[in-house]
PDB file of C-alpha atoms in Angstrom:
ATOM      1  CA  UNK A 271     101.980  97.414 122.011  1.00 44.00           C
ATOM      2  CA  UNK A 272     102.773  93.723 121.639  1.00 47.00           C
ATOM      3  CA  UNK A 273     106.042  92.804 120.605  1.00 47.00           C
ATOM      4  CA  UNK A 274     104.420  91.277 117.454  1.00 46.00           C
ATOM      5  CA  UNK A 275     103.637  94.235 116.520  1.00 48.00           C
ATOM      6  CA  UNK A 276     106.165  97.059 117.432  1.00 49.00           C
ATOM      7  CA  UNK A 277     107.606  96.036 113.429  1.00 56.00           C
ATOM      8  CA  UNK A 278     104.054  97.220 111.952  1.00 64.00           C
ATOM      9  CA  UNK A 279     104.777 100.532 110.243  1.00 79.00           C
ATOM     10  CA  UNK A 280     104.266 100.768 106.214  1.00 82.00           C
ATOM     11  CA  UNK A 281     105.378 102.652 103.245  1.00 87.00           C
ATOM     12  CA  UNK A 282     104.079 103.870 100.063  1.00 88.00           C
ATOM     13  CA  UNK A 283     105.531 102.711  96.880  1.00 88.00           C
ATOM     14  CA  UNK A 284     105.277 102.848  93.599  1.00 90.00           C
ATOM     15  CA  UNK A 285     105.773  99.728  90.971  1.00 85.00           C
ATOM     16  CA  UNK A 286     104.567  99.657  87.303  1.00 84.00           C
ATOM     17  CA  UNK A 287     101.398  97.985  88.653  1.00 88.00           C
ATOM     18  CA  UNK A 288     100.693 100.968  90.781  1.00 88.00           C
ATOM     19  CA  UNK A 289     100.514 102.391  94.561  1.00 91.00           C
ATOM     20  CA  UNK A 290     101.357  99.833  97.087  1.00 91.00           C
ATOM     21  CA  UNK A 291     101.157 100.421 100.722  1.00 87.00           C
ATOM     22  CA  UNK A 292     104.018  98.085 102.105  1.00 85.00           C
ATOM     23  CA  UNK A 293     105.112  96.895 105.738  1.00 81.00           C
ATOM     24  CA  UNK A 294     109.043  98.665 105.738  1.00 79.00           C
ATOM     25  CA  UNK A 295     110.108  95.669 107.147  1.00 75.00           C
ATOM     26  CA  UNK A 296     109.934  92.062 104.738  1.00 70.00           C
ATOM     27  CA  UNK A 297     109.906  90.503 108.462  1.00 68.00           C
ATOM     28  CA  UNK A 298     106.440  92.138 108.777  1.00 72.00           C
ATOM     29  CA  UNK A 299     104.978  90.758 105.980  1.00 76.00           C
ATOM     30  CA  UNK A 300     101.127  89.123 105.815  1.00 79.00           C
ATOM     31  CA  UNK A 301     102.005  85.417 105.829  1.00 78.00           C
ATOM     32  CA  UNK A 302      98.650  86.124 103.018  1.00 78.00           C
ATOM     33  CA  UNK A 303     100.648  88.305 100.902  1.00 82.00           C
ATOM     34  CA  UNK A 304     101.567  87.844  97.226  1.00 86.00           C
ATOM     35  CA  UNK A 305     104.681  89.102  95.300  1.00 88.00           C
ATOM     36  CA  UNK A 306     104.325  90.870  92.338  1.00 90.00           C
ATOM     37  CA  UNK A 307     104.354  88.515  89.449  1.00 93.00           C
ATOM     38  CA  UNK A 308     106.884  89.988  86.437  1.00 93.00           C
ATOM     39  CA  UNK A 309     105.259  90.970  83.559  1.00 95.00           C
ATOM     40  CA  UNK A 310     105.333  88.680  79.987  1.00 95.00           C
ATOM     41  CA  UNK A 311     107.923  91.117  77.907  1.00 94.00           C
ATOM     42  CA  UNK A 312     106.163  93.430  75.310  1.00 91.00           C
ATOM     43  CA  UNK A 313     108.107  91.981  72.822  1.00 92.00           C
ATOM     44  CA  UNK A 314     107.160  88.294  73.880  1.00 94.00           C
ATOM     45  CA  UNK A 315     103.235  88.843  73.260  1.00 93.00           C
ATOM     46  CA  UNK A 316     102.699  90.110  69.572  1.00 95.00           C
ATOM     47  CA  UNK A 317      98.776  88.974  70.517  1.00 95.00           C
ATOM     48  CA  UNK A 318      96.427  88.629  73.258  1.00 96.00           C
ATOM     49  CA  UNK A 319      97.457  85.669  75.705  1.00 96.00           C
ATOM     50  CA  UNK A 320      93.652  85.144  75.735  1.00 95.00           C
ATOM     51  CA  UNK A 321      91.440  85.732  72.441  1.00 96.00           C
ATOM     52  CA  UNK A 322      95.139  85.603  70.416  1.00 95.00           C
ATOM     53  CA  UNK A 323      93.696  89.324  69.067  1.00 94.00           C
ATOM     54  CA  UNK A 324      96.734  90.946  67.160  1.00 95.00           C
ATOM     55  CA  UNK A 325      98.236  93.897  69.359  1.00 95.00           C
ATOM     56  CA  UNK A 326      99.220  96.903  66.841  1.00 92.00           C
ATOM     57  CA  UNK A 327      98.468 100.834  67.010  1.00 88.00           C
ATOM     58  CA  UNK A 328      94.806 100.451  67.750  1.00 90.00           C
ATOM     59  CA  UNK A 329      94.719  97.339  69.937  1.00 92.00           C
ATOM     60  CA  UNK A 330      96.529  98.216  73.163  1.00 92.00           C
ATOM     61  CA  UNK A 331      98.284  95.744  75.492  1.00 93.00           C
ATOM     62  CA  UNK A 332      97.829  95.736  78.329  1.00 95.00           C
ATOM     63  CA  UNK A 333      99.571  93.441  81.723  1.00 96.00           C
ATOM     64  CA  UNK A 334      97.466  91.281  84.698  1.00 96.00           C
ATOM     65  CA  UNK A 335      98.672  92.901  87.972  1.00 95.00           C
ATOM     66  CA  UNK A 336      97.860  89.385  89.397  1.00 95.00           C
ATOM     67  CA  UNK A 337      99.717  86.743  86.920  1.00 96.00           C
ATOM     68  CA  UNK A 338     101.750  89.367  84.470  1.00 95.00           C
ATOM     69  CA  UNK A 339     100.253  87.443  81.786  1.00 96.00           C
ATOM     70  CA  UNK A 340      99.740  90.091  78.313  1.00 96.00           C
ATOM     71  CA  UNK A 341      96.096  90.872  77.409  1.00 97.00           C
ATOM     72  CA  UNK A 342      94.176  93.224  75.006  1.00 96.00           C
ATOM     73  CA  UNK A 343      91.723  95.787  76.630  1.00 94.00           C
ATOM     74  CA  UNK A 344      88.925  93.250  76.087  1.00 94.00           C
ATOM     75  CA  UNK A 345      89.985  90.498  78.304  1.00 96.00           C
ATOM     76  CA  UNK A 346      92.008  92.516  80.821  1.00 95.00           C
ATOM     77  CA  UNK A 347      89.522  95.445  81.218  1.00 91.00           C
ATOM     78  CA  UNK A 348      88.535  94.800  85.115  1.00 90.00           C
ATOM     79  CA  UNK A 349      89.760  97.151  87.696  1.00 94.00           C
ATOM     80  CA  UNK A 350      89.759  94.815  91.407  1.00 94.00           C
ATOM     81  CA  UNK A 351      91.082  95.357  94.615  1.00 93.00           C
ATOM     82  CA  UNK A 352      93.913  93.249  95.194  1.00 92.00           C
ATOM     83  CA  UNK A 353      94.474  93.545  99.064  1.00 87.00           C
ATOM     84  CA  UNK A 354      97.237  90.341  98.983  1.00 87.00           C
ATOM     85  CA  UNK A 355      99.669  92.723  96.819  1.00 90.00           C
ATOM     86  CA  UNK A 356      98.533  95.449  99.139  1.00 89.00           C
ATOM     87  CA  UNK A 357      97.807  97.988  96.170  1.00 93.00           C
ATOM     88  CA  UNK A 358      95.880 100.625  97.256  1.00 93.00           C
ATOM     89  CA  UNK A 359      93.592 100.969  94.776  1.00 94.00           C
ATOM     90  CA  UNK A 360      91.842  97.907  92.623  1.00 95.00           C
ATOM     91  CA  UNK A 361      93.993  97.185  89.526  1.00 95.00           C
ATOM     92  CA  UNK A 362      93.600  95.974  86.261  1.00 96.00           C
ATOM     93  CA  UNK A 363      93.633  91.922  86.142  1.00 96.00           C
ATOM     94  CA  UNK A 364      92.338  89.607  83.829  1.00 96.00           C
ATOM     95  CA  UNK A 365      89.331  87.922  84.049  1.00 94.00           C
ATOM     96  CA  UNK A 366      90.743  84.721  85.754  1.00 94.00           C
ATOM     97  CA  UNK A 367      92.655  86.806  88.255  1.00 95.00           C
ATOM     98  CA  UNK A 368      89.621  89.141  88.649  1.00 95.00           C
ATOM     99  CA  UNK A 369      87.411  86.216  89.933  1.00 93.00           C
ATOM    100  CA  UNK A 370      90.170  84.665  92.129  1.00 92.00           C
ATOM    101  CA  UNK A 371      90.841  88.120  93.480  1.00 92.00           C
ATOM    102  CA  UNK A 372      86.707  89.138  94.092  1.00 90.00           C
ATOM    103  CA  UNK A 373      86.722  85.799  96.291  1.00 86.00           C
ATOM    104  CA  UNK A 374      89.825  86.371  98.025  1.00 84.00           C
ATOM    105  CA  UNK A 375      88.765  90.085  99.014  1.00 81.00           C
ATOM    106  CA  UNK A 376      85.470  88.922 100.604  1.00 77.00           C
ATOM    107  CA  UNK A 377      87.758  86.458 102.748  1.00 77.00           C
ATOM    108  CA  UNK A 378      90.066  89.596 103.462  1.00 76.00           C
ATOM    109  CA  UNK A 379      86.398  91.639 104.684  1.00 76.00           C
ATOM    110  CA  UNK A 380      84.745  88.595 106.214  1.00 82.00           C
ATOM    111  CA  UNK A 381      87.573  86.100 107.981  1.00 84.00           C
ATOM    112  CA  UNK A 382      90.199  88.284 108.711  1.00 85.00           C
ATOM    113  CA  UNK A 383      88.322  90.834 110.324  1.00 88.00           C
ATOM    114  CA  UNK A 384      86.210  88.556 112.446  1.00 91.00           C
ATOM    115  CA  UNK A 385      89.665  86.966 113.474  1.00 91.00           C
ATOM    116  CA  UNK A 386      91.455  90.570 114.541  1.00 91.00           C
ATOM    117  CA  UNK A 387      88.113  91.473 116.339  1.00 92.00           C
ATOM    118  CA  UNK A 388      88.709  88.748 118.235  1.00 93.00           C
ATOM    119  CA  UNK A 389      86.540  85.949 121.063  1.00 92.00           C
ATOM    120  CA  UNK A 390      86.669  85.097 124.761  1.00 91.00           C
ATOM    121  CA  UNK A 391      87.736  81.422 124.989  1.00 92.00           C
ATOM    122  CA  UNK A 392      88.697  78.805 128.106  1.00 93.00           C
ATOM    123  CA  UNK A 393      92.702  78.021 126.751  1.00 94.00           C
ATOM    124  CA  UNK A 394      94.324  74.983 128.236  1.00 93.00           C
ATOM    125  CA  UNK A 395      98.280  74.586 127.158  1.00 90.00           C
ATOM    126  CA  UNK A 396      99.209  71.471 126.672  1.00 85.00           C
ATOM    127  CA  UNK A 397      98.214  68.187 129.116  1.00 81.00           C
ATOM    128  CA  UNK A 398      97.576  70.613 131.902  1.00 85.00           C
ATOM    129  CA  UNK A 399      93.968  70.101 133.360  1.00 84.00           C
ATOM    130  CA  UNK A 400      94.118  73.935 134.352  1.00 90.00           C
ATOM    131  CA  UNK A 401      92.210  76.533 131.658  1.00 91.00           C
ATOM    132  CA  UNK A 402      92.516  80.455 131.250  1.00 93.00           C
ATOM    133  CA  UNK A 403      89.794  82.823 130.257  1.00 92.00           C
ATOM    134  CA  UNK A 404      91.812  84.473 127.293  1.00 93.00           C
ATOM    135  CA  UNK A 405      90.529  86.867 124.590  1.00 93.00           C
ATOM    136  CA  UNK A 406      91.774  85.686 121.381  1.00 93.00           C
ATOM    137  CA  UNK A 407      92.532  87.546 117.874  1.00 93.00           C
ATOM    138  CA  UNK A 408      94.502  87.826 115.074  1.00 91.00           C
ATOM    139  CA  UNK A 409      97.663  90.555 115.424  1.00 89.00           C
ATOM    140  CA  UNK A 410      97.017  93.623 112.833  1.00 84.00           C
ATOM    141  CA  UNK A 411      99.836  92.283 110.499  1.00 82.00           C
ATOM    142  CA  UNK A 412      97.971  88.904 110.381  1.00 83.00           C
ATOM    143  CA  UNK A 413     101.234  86.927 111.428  1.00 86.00           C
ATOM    144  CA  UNK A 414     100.362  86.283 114.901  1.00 89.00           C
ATOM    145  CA  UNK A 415      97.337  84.427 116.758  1.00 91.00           C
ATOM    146  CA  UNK A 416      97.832  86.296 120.442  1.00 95.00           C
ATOM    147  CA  UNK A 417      96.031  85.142 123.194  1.00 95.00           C
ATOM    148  CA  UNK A 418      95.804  87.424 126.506  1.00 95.00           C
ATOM    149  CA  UNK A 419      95.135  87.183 129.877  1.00 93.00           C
ATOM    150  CA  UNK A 420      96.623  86.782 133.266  1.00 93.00           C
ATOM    151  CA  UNK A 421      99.270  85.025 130.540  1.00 92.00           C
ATOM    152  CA  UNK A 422     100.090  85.956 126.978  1.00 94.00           C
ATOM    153  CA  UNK A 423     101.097  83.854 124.119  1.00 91.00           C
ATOM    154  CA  UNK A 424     101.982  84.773 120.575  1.00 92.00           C
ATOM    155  CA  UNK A 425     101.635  82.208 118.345  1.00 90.00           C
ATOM    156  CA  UNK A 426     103.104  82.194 114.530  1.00 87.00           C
ATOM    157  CA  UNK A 427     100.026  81.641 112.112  1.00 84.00           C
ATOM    158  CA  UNK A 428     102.785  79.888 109.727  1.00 83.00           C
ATOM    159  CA  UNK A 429     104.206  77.837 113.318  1.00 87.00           C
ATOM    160  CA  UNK A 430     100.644  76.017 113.356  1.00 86.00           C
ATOM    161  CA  UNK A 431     100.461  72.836 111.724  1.00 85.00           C
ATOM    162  CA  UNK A 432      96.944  71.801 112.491  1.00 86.00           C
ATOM    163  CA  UNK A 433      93.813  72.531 113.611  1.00 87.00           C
ATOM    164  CA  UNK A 434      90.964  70.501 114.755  1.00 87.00           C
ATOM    165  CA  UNK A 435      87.413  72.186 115.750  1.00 85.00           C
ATOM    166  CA  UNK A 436      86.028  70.764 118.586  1.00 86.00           C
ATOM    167  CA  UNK A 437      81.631  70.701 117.775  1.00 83.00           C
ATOM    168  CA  UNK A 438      78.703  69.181 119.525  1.00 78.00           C
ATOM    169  CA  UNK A 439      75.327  68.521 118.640  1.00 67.00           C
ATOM    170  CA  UNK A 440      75.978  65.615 116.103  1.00 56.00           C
ATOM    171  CA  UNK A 441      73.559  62.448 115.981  1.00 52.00           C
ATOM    172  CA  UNK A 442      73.665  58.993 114.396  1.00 54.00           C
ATOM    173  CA  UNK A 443      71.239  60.169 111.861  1.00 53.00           C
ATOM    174  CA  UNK A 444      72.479  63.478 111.191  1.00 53.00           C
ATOM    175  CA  UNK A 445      71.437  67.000 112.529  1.00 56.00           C
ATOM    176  CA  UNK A 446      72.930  70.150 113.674  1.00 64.00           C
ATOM    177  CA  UNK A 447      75.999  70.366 115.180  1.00 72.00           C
ATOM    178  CA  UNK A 448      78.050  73.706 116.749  1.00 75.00           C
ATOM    179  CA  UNK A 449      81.690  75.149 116.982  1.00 79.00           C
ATOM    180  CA  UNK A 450      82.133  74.683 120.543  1.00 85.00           C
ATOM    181  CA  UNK A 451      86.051  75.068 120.707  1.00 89.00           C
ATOM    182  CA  UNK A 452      89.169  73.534 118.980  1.00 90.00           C
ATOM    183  CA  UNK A 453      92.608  72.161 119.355  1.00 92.00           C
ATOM    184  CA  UNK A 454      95.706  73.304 117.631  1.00 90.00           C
ATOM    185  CA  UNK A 455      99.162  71.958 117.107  1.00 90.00           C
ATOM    186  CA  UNK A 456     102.493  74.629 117.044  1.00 90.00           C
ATOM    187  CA  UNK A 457     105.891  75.027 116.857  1.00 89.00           C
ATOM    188  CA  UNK A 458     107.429  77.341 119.371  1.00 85.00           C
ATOM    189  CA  UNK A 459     110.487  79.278 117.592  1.00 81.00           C
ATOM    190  CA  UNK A 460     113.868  77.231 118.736  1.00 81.00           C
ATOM    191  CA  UNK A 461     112.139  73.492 119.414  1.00 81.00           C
ATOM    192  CA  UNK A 462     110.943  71.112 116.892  1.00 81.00           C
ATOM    193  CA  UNK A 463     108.366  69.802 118.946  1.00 87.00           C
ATOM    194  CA  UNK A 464     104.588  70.555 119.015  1.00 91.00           C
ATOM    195  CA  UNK A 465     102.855  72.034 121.051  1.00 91.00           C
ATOM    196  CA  UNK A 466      99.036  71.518 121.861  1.00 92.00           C
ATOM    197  CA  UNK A 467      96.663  73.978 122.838  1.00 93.00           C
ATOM    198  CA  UNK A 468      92.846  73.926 123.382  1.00 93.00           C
ATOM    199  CA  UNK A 469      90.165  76.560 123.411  1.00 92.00           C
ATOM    200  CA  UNK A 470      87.150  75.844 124.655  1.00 91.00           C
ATOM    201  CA  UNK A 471      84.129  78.926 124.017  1.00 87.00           C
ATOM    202  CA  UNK A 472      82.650  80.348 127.072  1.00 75.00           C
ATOM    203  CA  UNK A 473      79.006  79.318 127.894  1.00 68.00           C
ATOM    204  CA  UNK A 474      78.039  82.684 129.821  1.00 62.00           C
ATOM    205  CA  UNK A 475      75.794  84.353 127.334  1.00 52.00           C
ATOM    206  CA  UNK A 476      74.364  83.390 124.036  1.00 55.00           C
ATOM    207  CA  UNK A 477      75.745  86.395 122.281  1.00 54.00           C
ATOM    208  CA  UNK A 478      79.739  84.570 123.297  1.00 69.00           C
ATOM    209  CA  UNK A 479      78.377  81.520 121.633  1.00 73.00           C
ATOM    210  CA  UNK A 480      77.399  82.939 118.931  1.00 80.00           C
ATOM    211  CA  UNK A 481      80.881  85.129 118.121  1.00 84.00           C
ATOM    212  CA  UNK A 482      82.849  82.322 119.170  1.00 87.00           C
ATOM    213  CA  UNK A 483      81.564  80.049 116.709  1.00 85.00           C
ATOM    214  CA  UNK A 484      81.866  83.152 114.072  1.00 87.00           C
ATOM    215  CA  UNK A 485      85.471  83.146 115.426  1.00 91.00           C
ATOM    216  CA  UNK A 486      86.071  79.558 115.216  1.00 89.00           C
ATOM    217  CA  UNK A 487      84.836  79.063 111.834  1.00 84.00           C
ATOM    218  CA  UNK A 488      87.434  81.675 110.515  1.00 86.00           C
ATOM    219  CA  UNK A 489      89.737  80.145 112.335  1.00 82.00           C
ATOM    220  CA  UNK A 490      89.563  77.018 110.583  1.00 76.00           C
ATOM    221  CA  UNK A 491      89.877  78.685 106.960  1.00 74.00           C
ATOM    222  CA  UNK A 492      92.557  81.182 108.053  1.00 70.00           C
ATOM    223  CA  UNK A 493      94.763  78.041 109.473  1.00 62.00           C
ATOM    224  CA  UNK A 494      95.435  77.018 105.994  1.00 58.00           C
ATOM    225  CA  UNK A 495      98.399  79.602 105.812  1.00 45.00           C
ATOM    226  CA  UNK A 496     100.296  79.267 103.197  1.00 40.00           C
ATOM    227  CA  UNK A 497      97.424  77.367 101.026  1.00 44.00           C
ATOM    228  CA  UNK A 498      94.938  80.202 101.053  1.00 42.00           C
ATOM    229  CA  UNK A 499      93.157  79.293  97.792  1.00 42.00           C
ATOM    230  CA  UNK A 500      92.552  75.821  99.260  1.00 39.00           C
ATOM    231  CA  UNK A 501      90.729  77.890 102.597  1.00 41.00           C
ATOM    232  CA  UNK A 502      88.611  79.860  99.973  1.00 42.00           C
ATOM    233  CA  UNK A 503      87.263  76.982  98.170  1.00 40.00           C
ATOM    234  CA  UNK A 504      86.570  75.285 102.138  1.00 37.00           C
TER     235      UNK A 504
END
């Protein structure tokens, strides 16, 4: 087990949103996650936030998991999974929240996975003019980018401050172009200063290629951090 992620084990607990399966250490935390929002007071949303519909004995209220806004059963009827609260069943959200949270599921399913699955890439640290075969993934509590080979790195997904994909392929008057490796820019804990690494995808076999550039593209969007709405909408 890497050090990254001897912290990894979870809990089960219960909020007044529902079940919640929870790393037992904040340290562990998703750099994805979301904190439960508070809800509006009861007593602050005599009508629906929404359609303004008059709560009384026959029109329930009823609270957003996502935003704590107030609804009636009408515009907060939608039960979605909410994987960046970690509830372990979908919840009831409005239907704002229920869109943002569809999208953001199918980048849970899609990206993150591809990224934890991981890709075989050339790394070269720095200015060095010396490269590693490395396989390269995402850590299972989604905080780390770890890179292993003869050497191993761990590098903090919230540490990188940019990330450039490397492609080939383009022409003057447009055509295809490929993922063929990128560059990325880190702290190290302790320093200030940034650090540059490059991986470059193996050319073996087409299959590499082909889950490199799967890797790489997920990559890009998953760099965004802290602005993950901004890496849906890419």
């Amino acid at each position: 087990m890497s050090g990254c992620e001897a912290r990894d084990a979870k809990k089960l607990v219960r909020s007044p949103s529902g079940l919640r399966m929870v790393p037992e250490h904040r340290s562990a935390r998703s750099p994805f996650g979301l904190d439960e929002p508070p809800w509006v007071p009861d007593k602050e949303c005599p009508r629906c936030m929404q359609c303004e519909t008059k709560f009384d004995f026959i029109t329930r209220k009823h609270h957003c998991r996502r935003c704590g806004k107030c609804f009636c059963d009408k515009c907060c009827s939608k039960k979605v999974p909410l994987p960046r609260m970690c509830f372990v069943d979908p919840v009831r959200q409005c239907a704002e929240c229920a869109l943002v949270s569809q999208k953001e599921t199918e980048f849970y399913d899609k990206q993150l996975k591809v990224l934890m699955n991981g890709a075989t890439f050339f790394v070269t640290l720095g200015t060095s003019d010396k490269s590693e075969l490395m396989v390269c993934r995402l850590s299972n509590n989604q905080r780390y980018l770890v890179l292993d080979g003869d050497s191993h790195y761990e590098i903090e997904i919230i540490q990188i401050s940019t990330v450039q994909i490397l492609t080939e392929g383009f022409t003057p008057g447009g055509g295809n172009t490929r993922a063929i490796g990128m560059t990325l820019q880190y702290k190290v804990p302790g320093s200030e200063e940034l650090t540059q690494m490059k991986l470059t995808a193996s050319e073996d076999f087409s299959c590499n290629r082909k889950l490199s550039a799967s890797w790489l593209a997920a990559m890009h969007k998953v760099s965004k951090g802290a602005k993950l709405p901004e890496a849906l909408e890419a």
